[in-house]
Amino acid sequence: MSQPTIESILQEKRLFQPSNEFSQNAHIKSMADYQRFYDTAKANPEQFWANLAETELEWFQKWDTILDWQPPFAKWFVGGKINISYNCLDRHLTTWRKNKAALIWEGEPGDSRTLTYAQLHREVCQFANVLKQLGVQKGDRVGIYMPMIPEAAIAMLACARIGAPHSVVFGGFSAEALRDRLIDAQAKLVITADGGWRKDAIVPLKEQVDKALADGAVPSVENVLVVKRTGQETYMQLGGRDHWWHDLQKEVSADCPAEPMDSEDMLFVLYTSGSTGKPKGVVHTTAGYNLYTHITTKWIFDLQDTDVYWCTADVGWITGHSYIVYGPLSNGATTLMYEGAPRASNPGCFWDVIEKYGVNIFYTAPTAIRAFIKMGEQHPNGRNLSSLRLLGTVGEPINPEAWMWYHRVIGGERCPIVDTWWQTETGGIMITPLPGAISTKPGSATLPFPGIIADIVDLEGNSVPENEGGYLAVRHPWPGMMRTVYGDPERFRRTYWEHIPPKDGKYTYFAGDGARKDEDGYFWVMGRVDDVLNVSGHRLGTMEVESALVSHPAVAEAAVVGKPDDLKGEEVVAFITLEGTYQASEELSKELKQHVVKEIGAIARPGEIRFTDALPKTRSGKIMRRLLRNLASGQEVSGDTSTLEDRSVLDKLRQGT
Ligand code: WT7
């Protein structure tokens, strides 16, 4: 059950075809259909996207220019006016969907709520008026730090409605991590809850917000809005900073027309880890993102009007933004939101939810699938999962064994699986099967979505031959692409557009993943090639964890690497040298792990801390992480060690000192 290796997936020759029944009812019904879309789009990408923008979305005003590409800065549908909240809500109210369930929510303790399109629209309009009343204006950034409750989606849509870009921060991040992100985004207001349920315990979110804002650390924040979710006693600051959501929500009108936004107005900023210390604020804008998430949701999840669609991500990640909220709602779908997580006390909770609501489409992560395998087949086998017709996976490479288990135990050998490769930066899914058209191979994300010109290249930007490893790259801009790093356009250029040098004015997007293409043109994504770890499908920068560690007084130097892990994909291993007066101990090791949790959040907790006298470095002082990776996973140190400054460091590390 380990990560796929080149050897294991090269041997993967199984091919799974969708059933005739599935294909006949699908939006994209055959390989010939896919090929036609793909070829048309490749011949004229701009026209392809413009046609879809025209037919799939409602505009207040049509665009003048489809694409203004001044590499690496793209503008799509320039001159157009549109609002994504309008496309997700208002336009459905004049159809039969008005009283269709838009959002089905299941809380961890078993409480639940369903909001129809009309009800969701009303809540969003009211809350948009609450924001306005508190002085939030078009262009102001709003922080959202919420559990998985309907108000999280309502808050996002309300921000979009009035043109205030949101910045959702995952509720599992610590107060420190929240503070850094609020400062970078200069948020004017924060929306949170008293708490959320997580594995049978309350996560006190408002308390974290108070810590993040303490001592005027984030001067831009003027107000905090608090949803009452868990109901425990919660401190509310005197003097008007803090407000209960429900108090203000009842005082406002439900009339709030959607603001006509420019296509390129910022919709949100979402922070993600990179290979350097500070998380990047990934900026997405309005029209292109709306179109891209809309059409990918429709074709990849093959949405039909009666479907109940469930994506298990958290709204704090891009998957939650694109495939719980915006993509499904723009399509008028029923999207399910679940607050809980599989846990020892309720290992079958996901399957209960599927049975209870008759879920048809289920989208989750390989790390969750591996956890289910470990919990045992008896849990899914004991539930009725016959409503399922399509499965999806995202977040990391899926090993063929996990794929086969998902196919057999959850999919009953009848559901196609879409293994979807994409990133926070790409806005939506880029490489994926279209389930009625493309046959699947376990472990492969298969083929690029129509309009996406993906390739495997070397560092000069040349395509590499089939079945040879290289860097995953994209050759042409697409509507869902990130527009910039918030406040740092040069970092945007450096990180994504200069690893592969532009040639003859042509720019190539560097994704940071290693991959290869097989003889059928199928993509096999191997994982990150930079200093980014993937722990349980969450992205973590090694430098980010290192800076957290060195902020502890005992730590002189830290080097963080990933070690393959059966469940999480990768686990954090930290090599530490101590300041003079400190002694290595079990206790200190625990303290340092806890320190990382405090600085970043539980997702970054090192699985292992190794104390050492010195770290292996090159003569120019660069830590040789490659060697540490070998050591962490118990492998022999391979490759060139000639650049090592002091070979005895390596010998000592081998001996475990
Ligand atoms: C990185 C992006 C975008 C949704 C969740 C993660 C890895 C994502 C796959 C897949 C192999 C995958 C890549 C990518 N990744 N999906 N289907 N197969 N690897 O978003 O946090 O921006 O991370 O996740 O390494 O670069 P993210």
XYZ file of C-alpha atoms and ligand atoms in Angstrom:
684
model
C 0.000 0.000 0.000
C 2.817 2.390 -0.692
C 3.097 5.309 -3.076
C 3.211 4.237 -6.699
C 6.703 3.877 -8.031
C 7.719 4.046 -11.670
C 8.127 0.245 -11.630
C 4.771 -0.545 -10.035
C 2.759 1.665 -12.335
C 4.659 0.729 -15.469
C 3.313 -2.747 -14.889
C -0.232 -1.433 -14.529
C -1.971 -2.577 -17.688
C -5.555 -3.020 -16.502
C -8.083 -0.989 -18.445
C -11.619 -0.221 -17.253
C -14.326 0.889 -19.642
C -17.495 2.690 -18.616
C -20.654 0.649 -19.117
C -22.783 1.358 -22.178
C -25.528 2.563 -19.894
C -23.240 5.079 -18.230
C -21.851 6.348 -21.530
C -25.225 6.703 -23.216
C -26.529 8.970 -20.452
C -23.312 10.940 -19.986
C -22.656 14.506 -21.145
C -19.588 13.315 -23.048
C -20.451 9.878 -24.373
C -17.482 8.494 -26.255
C -13.799 8.767 -26.934
C -14.706 10.238 -30.309
C -16.706 12.983 -28.557
C -13.809 13.718 -26.225
C -11.352 13.786 -29.111
C -13.545 16.176 -31.054
C -13.808 18.580 -28.105
C -10.110 18.262 -27.390
C -9.069 18.912 -31.007
C -11.453 21.829 -31.497
C -10.214 23.393 -28.282
C -6.575 22.851 -29.187
C -7.035 24.420 -32.609
C -8.609 27.554 -31.112
C -8.686 27.574 -27.304
C -10.079 31.106 -27.051
C -13.056 30.343 -29.229
C -13.701 27.081 -27.379
C -13.869 28.868 -24.017
C -15.879 31.776 -25.420
C -18.540 29.421 -26.776
C -18.878 27.798 -23.377
C -18.927 31.157 -21.584
C -21.803 32.170 -23.818
C -23.899 29.034 -23.361
C -23.125 28.038 -19.757
C -23.109 31.321 -17.810
C -25.287 34.398 -17.462
C -23.646 37.753 -18.023
C -24.722 41.277 -17.135
C -22.612 42.429 -20.019
C -20.704 40.470 -22.621
C -16.909 40.694 -22.920
C -14.988 42.535 -25.678
C -11.799 40.470 -25.624
C -11.701 36.744 -24.876
C -8.079 36.610 -23.729
C -5.534 39.300 -23.044
C -2.296 37.355 -22.511
C 0.695 39.362 -21.419
C 2.734 36.478 -20.118
C 2.611 35.400 -17.426
C -0.417 37.595 -16.726
C -3.723 36.533 -18.253
C -7.020 38.346 -18.413
C -10.075 36.439 -19.583
C -13.330 37.861 -20.926
C -12.132 41.436 -20.624
C -14.919 44.001 -20.527
C -17.483 41.434 -19.352
C -19.663 41.939 -16.275
C -20.774 38.943 -14.255
C -21.368 37.752 -10.693
C -20.664 34.186 -9.587
C -23.194 34.344 -6.740
C -25.819 35.263 -9.348
C -24.762 32.303 -11.476
C -24.854 29.997 -8.449
C -28.201 31.198 -7.098
C -30.409 33.785 -8.812
C -30.469 32.221 -12.226
C -31.877 28.963 -10.821
C -34.782 30.736 -9.128
C -36.588 31.343 -12.397
C -36.461 27.608 -13.194
C -37.924 24.456 -11.613
C -34.805 24.369 -9.439
C -36.130 27.111 -7.196
C -37.265 24.562 -4.619
C -34.637 21.938 -5.363
C -32.169 21.150 -2.567
C -29.070 23.241 -3.181
C -27.207 22.272 -0.036
C -27.711 19.205 2.118
C -25.765 19.413 5.339
C -25.019 16.717 7.879
C -23.397 17.720 11.179
C -21.013 15.457 13.030
C -23.346 14.878 16.015
C -26.075 13.820 13.566
C -27.993 17.088 13.175
C -28.837 18.086 9.630
C -30.245 20.838 7.430
C -31.332 21.187 3.834
C -31.461 24.507 2.020
C -33.283 24.854 -1.273
C -31.990 27.275 -3.892
C -34.611 29.813 -2.792
C -33.630 29.442 0.868
C -29.915 29.580 0.191
C -30.424 32.672 -1.958
C -32.329 34.353 0.871
C -29.647 33.544 3.465
C -26.896 34.775 1.168
C -28.719 38.038 0.396
C -29.334 38.705 4.072
C -25.789 37.970 5.036
C -24.484 40.133 2.207
C -26.526 42.960 3.738
C -24.993 42.229 7.141
C -21.539 42.595 5.609
C -22.523 45.851 3.936
C -23.971 47.167 7.179
C -20.610 46.535 8.853
C -18.951 48.649 6.211
C -17.591 45.924 3.936
C -17.256 47.321 0.443
C -16.417 45.974 -2.965
C -12.726 45.083 -2.976
C -12.381 44.665 0.829
C -10.939 41.283 1.859
C -12.902 39.122 4.288
C -11.351 36.281 6.313
C -13.413 33.117 6.786
C -12.345 30.642 9.495
C -15.210 28.223 9.819
C -16.240 24.680 10.494
C -18.014 22.726 7.772
C -21.461 24.240 8.246
C -23.813 25.858 5.714
C -22.789 29.318 6.939
C -19.326 28.742 5.462
C -20.823 28.482 1.968
C -23.286 31.291 2.718
C -20.406 33.549 3.793
C -18.410 32.817 0.640
C -21.368 33.445 -1.647
C -22.295 36.642 0.246
C -18.761 37.986 -0.205
C -18.892 37.124 -3.900
C -22.272 38.807 -4.168
C -20.983 42.189 -3.015
C -17.541 41.820 -4.604
C -15.545 41.466 -1.390
C -12.826 38.852 -2.039
C -12.818 36.116 0.584
C -9.844 34.401 2.086
C -10.902 31.118 3.641
C -8.445 29.727 6.178
C -8.782 26.012 6.971
C -10.259 25.578 10.482
C -7.446 23.180 11.371
C -4.811 25.892 11.063
C -3.492 27.396 14.283
C -4.054 30.950 15.517
C -0.538 31.845 14.358
C -1.149 30.544 10.847
C -4.487 32.363 10.757
C -2.868 35.611 11.876
C -0.180 35.461 9.160
C -2.811 34.944 6.474
C -5.106 37.709 7.758
C -2.167 40.096 7.847
C -1.053 39.244 4.339
C -4.594 39.648 2.978
C -5.236 42.758 5.136
C -8.645 41.387 5.977
C -11.211 43.913 7.121
C -13.531 41.448 8.818
C -13.376 37.842 10.011
C -16.242 35.359 9.939
C -16.004 32.419 12.321
C -18.044 30.213 14.683
C -17.934 29.555 18.396
C -16.666 26.111 17.462
C -16.946 23.170 15.146
C -17.187 19.431 15.737
C -14.100 17.433 14.861
C -13.732 13.792 15.849
C -16.144 14.027 18.807
C -14.559 17.175 20.231
C -15.207 20.884 19.885
C -12.595 22.945 18.056
C -12.893 26.409 19.650
C -12.538 28.538 16.537
C -13.516 31.890 18.028
C -10.883 31.434 20.723
C -8.275 30.957 17.961
C -9.499 34.112 16.239
C -9.098 36.029 19.519
C -5.532 34.747 19.797
C -4.780 35.652 16.211
C -6.052 39.204 16.706
C -4.602 39.707 20.210
C -2.631 42.888 20.930
C -3.794 44.503 17.731
C -1.731 42.038 15.680
C -4.005 42.484 12.683
C -4.959 46.173 12.644
C -6.979 45.864 9.427
C -9.651 43.708 11.114
C -12.555 45.845 12.346
C -15.254 43.280 13.034
C -15.667 39.607 13.887
C -18.878 37.756 13.054
C -19.579 34.602 15.005
C -21.957 31.780 14.108
C -23.357 29.912 17.097
C -22.649 26.298 16.217
C -21.433 24.322 19.227
C -23.008 26.553 21.881
C -20.269 26.470 24.509
C -19.581 29.629 26.456
C -17.719 31.989 24.181
C -16.010 35.252 24.956
C -17.318 38.212 22.972
C -15.240 41.372 23.087
C -16.916 44.464 24.474
C -16.884 47.623 22.417
C -18.450 46.365 19.240
C -15.791 44.256 17.516
C -17.604 40.948 17.948
C -21.134 40.171 16.751
C -23.337 37.090 16.678
C -24.295 36.145 13.143
C -27.922 35.358 14.061
C -28.446 38.703 15.837
C -27.487 40.708 12.767
C -29.003 38.324 10.235
C -32.521 38.922 11.584
C -32.300 42.682 11.331
C -31.524 43.033 7.659
C -33.546 42.827 4.498
C -33.302 39.874 2.127
C -33.049 42.153 -0.845
C -29.516 42.414 -2.149
C -28.972 42.425 -5.905
C -25.708 40.846 -7.036
C -23.031 43.420 -7.816
C -22.016 43.419 -11.497
C -18.322 42.539 -11.275
C -15.663 42.943 -13.924
C -14.569 39.551 -15.239
C -11.116 40.057 -13.762
C -12.178 41.390 -10.346
C -10.629 39.257 -7.625
C -13.019 36.587 -6.319
C -10.808 35.139 -3.614
C -7.322 34.632 -2.313
C -6.422 31.234 -0.898
C -3.093 30.521 0.763
C -1.054 27.492 -0.156
C 2.404 26.227 0.708
C 5.318 26.528 -1.619
C 8.953 25.586 -1.500
C 9.911 28.736 0.379
C 8.879 29.714 3.882
C 5.899 31.980 3.492
C 2.595 30.589 2.129
C 1.495 32.163 -1.132
C -1.819 33.936 -1.576
C -3.190 32.371 -4.741
C -5.479 34.874 -6.479
C -8.481 33.749 -8.513
C -10.772 36.103 -10.384
C -14.441 36.054 -11.271
C -15.469 35.051 -14.788
C -12.725 32.603 -15.766
C -12.953 30.780 -12.458
C -16.745 30.626 -12.705
C -16.596 29.162 -16.197
C -13.803 26.722 -15.469
C -15.274 25.269 -12.255
C -18.720 25.148 -13.868
C -17.776 23.175 -16.952
C -15.301 20.840 -15.228
C -17.923 19.945 -12.591
C -20.534 19.309 -15.259
C -18.441 17.096 -17.539
C -16.127 15.332 -15.075
C -18.759 14.507 -12.466
C -21.291 14.070 -15.232
C -23.901 15.959 -13.239
C -27.510 15.006 -13.905
C -30.464 16.920 -12.529
C -31.479 14.322 -9.960
C -27.969 13.649 -8.629
C -26.904 14.066 -5.026
C -23.251 15.007 -5.225
C -20.836 14.758 -2.303
C -17.271 16.025 -2.122
C -15.670 15.267 1.252
C -13.100 18.088 1.194
C -13.106 21.032 3.590
C -14.084 24.474 2.285
C -10.714 25.647 3.604
C -9.029 24.033 0.601
C -9.413 24.751 -3.102
C -11.317 21.479 -3.564
C -14.005 22.820 -1.233
C -14.137 26.159 -3.060
C -14.374 24.694 -6.561
C -16.178 21.392 -6.019
C -18.376 21.831 -2.950
C -19.495 25.413 -3.455
C -18.979 27.167 -6.786
C -18.883 24.402 -9.419
C -21.887 22.389 -8.191
C -24.071 25.416 -7.386
C -23.329 27.112 -10.688
C -24.726 23.929 -12.267
C -27.832 23.939 -10.080
C -26.775 20.680 -8.451
C -27.514 19.319 -4.981
C -24.248 19.508 -3.096
C -23.762 17.703 0.186
C -21.615 19.074 2.977
C -20.515 16.914 5.909
C -19.004 18.300 9.083
C -17.565 15.045 10.405
C -14.626 12.807 9.653
C -14.293 9.045 9.915
C -13.147 8.301 13.448
C -12.739 5.336 15.768
C -16.140 6.006 17.354
C -17.855 6.019 13.944
C -15.776 4.306 11.259
C -18.797 3.887 8.988
C -20.016 7.492 9.090
C -19.284 8.206 5.405
C -21.242 5.144 4.297
C -24.135 6.118 6.570
C -24.272 9.514 4.860
C -24.271 7.886 1.408
C -27.067 5.553 2.420
C -29.105 8.243 4.197
C -29.126 10.682 1.275
C -28.759 8.271 -1.629
C -25.532 9.917 -2.760
C -24.846 9.326 -6.461
C -21.444 10.954 -6.928
C -18.721 10.681 -4.305
C -15.404 12.564 -4.456
C -12.688 11.944 -1.858
C -8.916 11.597 -1.371
C -6.543 8.609 -1.573
C -5.488 9.127 2.042
C -9.137 8.645 3.108
C -9.443 5.551 0.919
C -6.330 4.056 2.529
C -7.793 4.761 5.969
C -11.044 3.003 4.945
C -9.091 -0.023 3.746
C -7.490 -0.216 7.150
C -10.795 0.133 9.023
C -12.152 -2.858 7.159
C -14.631 -3.761 4.440
C -17.317 -4.644 6.937
C -18.232 -0.958 7.331
C -19.076 -0.188 3.701
C -20.353 -3.727 3.145
C -22.886 -3.260 5.918
C -24.500 -0.263 4.147
C -26.496 0.148 0.991
C -24.230 1.983 -1.428
C -26.199 1.096 -4.559
C -27.106 4.757 -5.219
C -23.488 5.495 -6.165
C -22.825 5.803 -9.875
C -19.535 7.706 -10.048
C -16.471 7.988 -7.801
C -13.656 10.518 -7.764
C -10.288 10.999 -6.138
C -7.945 13.953 -5.705
C -4.983 15.240 -3.752
C -2.143 12.834 -4.385
C -1.248 9.919 -6.596
C -3.512 6.946 -5.876
C -1.774 3.611 -5.675
C -3.337 0.947 -7.921
C -4.224 -1.267 -4.913
C -6.243 1.532 -3.311
C -7.858 2.277 -6.683
C -8.911 -1.356 -7.047
C -10.347 -1.425 -3.520
C -12.318 1.767 -4.197
C -13.581 0.282 -7.462
C -14.594 -3.046 -5.930
C -15.779 -2.258 -2.408
C -17.255 1.234 -2.799
C -18.065 1.257 -6.502
C -19.444 -2.277 -6.616
C -17.369 -2.704 -9.805
C -19.941 -0.588 -11.663
C -18.878 3.018 -10.980
C -16.259 4.741 -13.110
C -13.489 6.406 -11.075
C -12.237 9.863 -12.014
C -8.682 10.390 -10.732
C -8.424 14.165 -11.016
C -5.081 15.960 -11.128
C -5.048 19.671 -10.367
C -3.790 22.279 -7.899
C -4.856 25.313 -5.892
C -3.193 27.316 -8.657
C -5.104 25.743 -11.534
C -8.515 26.626 -10.042
C -10.079 23.429 -11.309
C -9.373 19.917 -12.566
C -6.844 19.715 -15.409
C -6.085 16.055 -16.125
C -8.884 13.548 -15.620
C -11.063 10.950 -17.215
C -14.393 12.125 -18.620
C -16.233 9.183 -17.141
C -18.523 8.249 -20.046
C -15.761 8.582 -22.606
C -12.314 7.734 -21.319
C -11.304 4.245 -20.168
C -9.359 4.291 -16.938
C -6.146 2.675 -15.741
C -5.666 2.371 -11.964
C -3.191 5.059 -10.890
C -3.453 7.274 -13.959
C -5.267 10.619 -14.150
C -5.559 9.783 -17.891
C -5.988 12.738 -20.289
C -6.129 16.553 -20.221
C -9.512 18.254 -20.065
C -10.467 19.798 -23.436
C -8.772 23.187 -23.725
C -5.846 22.171 -21.524
C -2.582 21.753 -23.366
C -0.585 19.646 -20.907
C 2.821 18.146 -21.554
C 5.782 16.402 -19.934
C 8.928 18.436 -20.444
C 12.567 18.758 -19.487
C 13.915 21.922 -17.892
C 14.479 23.475 -21.321
C 10.820 23.040 -22.088
C 11.282 20.271 -24.669
C 8.688 17.508 -24.650
C 10.232 14.282 -23.387
C 9.631 10.977 -25.211
C 6.779 8.736 -24.110
C 7.280 6.741 -20.933
C 10.157 8.947 -19.850
C 9.859 10.914 -16.633
C 9.778 14.708 -16.744
C 8.036 17.787 -15.391
C 4.321 18.288 -15.705
C 3.675 21.522 -17.584
C 0.883 23.452 -19.295
C 1.479 25.208 -22.602
C -1.426 27.615 -22.956
C -3.396 29.788 -20.488
C -6.815 28.531 -19.334
C -9.705 30.447 -17.723
C -9.338 28.903 -14.238
C -5.638 29.630 -13.826
C -4.424 31.703 -10.880
C -3.767 35.299 -11.864
C -1.000 36.251 -9.453
C 0.396 35.798 -5.957
C -1.428 38.302 -3.786
C 0.774 41.367 -3.423
C 3.749 39.692 -5.127
C 3.506 39.392 -8.928
C 7.245 38.745 -9.193
C 6.915 35.681 -7.012
C 4.164 34.475 -9.351
C 6.496 34.834 -12.321
C 9.420 33.203 -10.538
C 7.541 30.254 -9.082
C 5.524 29.142 -12.071
C 6.908 30.638 -15.269
C 10.689 30.739 -15.033
C 11.685 27.169 -14.120
C 11.099 26.490 -17.766
C 12.581 29.465 -19.619
C 10.191 31.108 -22.083
C 11.075 30.379 -25.695
C 10.162 32.673 -28.618
C 7.711 34.529 -26.377
C 5.971 31.248 -25.439
C 5.529 30.655 -21.735
C 5.114 27.275 -20.066
C 3.427 26.783 -16.681
C 5.544 24.686 -14.298
C 3.327 22.681 -11.949
C 6.013 21.341 -9.622
C 5.033 17.693 -10.207
C 6.987 14.900 -11.816
C 5.065 12.780 -14.321
C 5.244 10.673 -17.459
C 2.975 9.952 -20.389
C 2.441 6.383 -21.596
C 1.950 4.979 -25.098
C -1.748 5.926 -25.009
C -0.964 9.500 -23.996
C -2.171 8.811 -20.433
C -0.558 10.915 -17.706
C 0.914 9.264 -14.611
C 1.632 11.847 -11.917
C 4.432 10.805 -9.570
C 4.408 13.606 -6.979
C 6.184 16.852 -6.173
C 9.643 17.560 -7.454
C 10.188 20.582 -5.199
C 10.472 20.953 -1.424
C 6.766 20.495 -0.954
C 5.365 17.552 1.015
C 1.988 15.956 0.580
C 0.740 14.799 3.973
C -2.729 13.235 3.822
C -3.404 15.166 0.632
C -2.420 18.461 2.295
C 0.370 20.513 0.937
C 3.164 21.488 3.302
C 6.342 23.386 2.542
C 9.441 21.870 4.156
C 10.737 25.411 4.784
C 7.491 26.349 6.472
C 7.869 23.516 8.996
C 11.562 24.333 9.382
C 10.852 27.961 10.233
C 8.266 26.816 12.768
C 10.893 24.576 14.382
C 13.692 27.138 14.519
C 11.343 29.604 16.208
C 11.683 27.330 19.265
C 14.581 28.433 21.539
C 16.092 24.919 21.706
C 16.493 24.564 17.958
C 19.621 25.756 16.183
C 18.923 24.266 12.782
C 16.177 22.162 11.293
C 15.843 20.198 8.080
C 12.505 18.672 7.198
C 11.890 15.880 4.726
C 9.072 13.517 3.842
C 9.105 9.806 4.556
C 6.714 7.470 2.722
C 3.773 6.503 4.912
C 1.118 3.874 4.203
C -1.746 6.003 5.407
C -0.761 9.624 4.966
C 1.252 9.209 1.777
C 4.069 11.118 3.401
C 5.022 11.827 6.965
C 7.064 14.778 8.252
C 10.513 13.868 9.599
C 12.608 16.646 11.132
C 16.370 16.554 11.631
C 17.348 18.943 14.397
C 20.552 20.389 15.797
C 20.199 21.913 19.238
C 21.376 25.166 20.790
C 24.343 24.704 23.137
C 22.619 24.247 26.469
C 19.828 21.927 25.316
C 19.929 18.133 25.518
C 18.126 15.733 23.248
C 15.303 13.944 25.052
C 11.980 12.276 24.458
C 10.356 15.174 26.263
C 11.971 17.794 24.056
C 10.946 15.812 21.004
C 7.314 15.939 22.176
C 7.603 19.623 22.940
C 8.928 20.389 19.466
C 6.123 18.435 17.798
C 3.627 20.410 19.857
C 5.391 23.615 18.940
C 4.843 22.907 15.234
C 1.144 22.255 15.929
C 0.950 25.624 17.638
C 2.767 27.448 14.855
C 1.011 25.830 11.884
C -1.612 23.273 12.877
C -2.014 19.564 13.520
C -1.532 18.667 9.847
C 2.128 19.698 10.107
C 2.982 17.718 13.278
C 6.257 15.848 12.651
C 5.881 12.096 12.922
C 9.475 11.848 13.952
C 12.177 14.158 15.306
C 15.813 13.108 14.922
C 18.448 14.989 16.886
C 21.854 15.235 15.306
C 25.142 17.101 15.844
C 25.229 18.477 12.340
C 23.242 18.484 9.107
C 24.694 17.333 5.793
C 25.470 20.394 3.699
C 27.102 21.256 0.421
C 30.166 23.446 0.397
C 27.952 26.388 -0.390
C 25.944 25.662 2.754
C 22.826 24.160 1.219
C 21.223 21.363 3.220
C 21.257 18.144 1.202
C 17.674 17.067 1.746
C 18.060 14.201 -0.714
C 20.400 12.423 1.700
C 18.084 13.076 4.615
C 15.155 11.692 2.637
C 17.113 8.474 2.113
C 17.976 8.287 5.779
C 14.428 9.056 6.936
C 12.968 6.228 4.884
C 15.677 3.797 6.001
C 17.199 3.530 2.536
C 20.846 3.459 1.621
C 22.034 6.930 0.692
C 22.061 6.928 -3.091
C 23.372 9.246 -5.747
C 26.197 11.694 -5.705
C 27.600 12.676 -2.323
C 30.717 14.359 -3.652
C 29.391 17.856 -2.995
C 29.058 17.076 0.711
C 31.214 19.392 2.776
C 31.947 17.003 5.622
C 31.475 13.310 4.988
C 31.678 12.397 8.656
C 28.297 14.103 9.185
C 26.713 11.481 6.980
C 28.450 8.623 8.784
C 27.232 9.896 12.122
C 23.685 10.281 10.858
C 23.798 6.707 9.585
C 24.776 5.522 13.020
C 21.820 7.428 14.419
C 23.654 10.096 16.362
C -0.770 18.983 -5.550
C -1.669 20.167 -5.447
C -6.227 20.339 -6.076
C -6.818 19.563 -5.088
C -6.120 19.123 -3.876
C -4.694 19.440 -3.678
C -1.031 16.677 -5.875
C -3.429 16.575 -6.611
C -3.488 14.685 -7.689
C -3.760 13.491 -8.416
C -1.493 12.948 -8.235
C -2.172 14.907 -7.247
C 0.007 17.211 -6.835
C -0.350 18.673 -6.957
N -2.174 16.090 -6.567
N -4.233 15.728 -7.275
N -4.990 13.186 -8.857
N -2.721 12.660 -8.662
N -1.172 14.041 -7.524
O -4.412 20.762 -3.997
O -2.957 21.502 -2.131
O -2.920 22.690 -4.344
O -1.931 20.395 -4.081
O -1.465 17.809 -5.117
O 1.272 17.044 -6.276
O 0.742 19.484 -7.360
P -3.052 21.415 -3.603
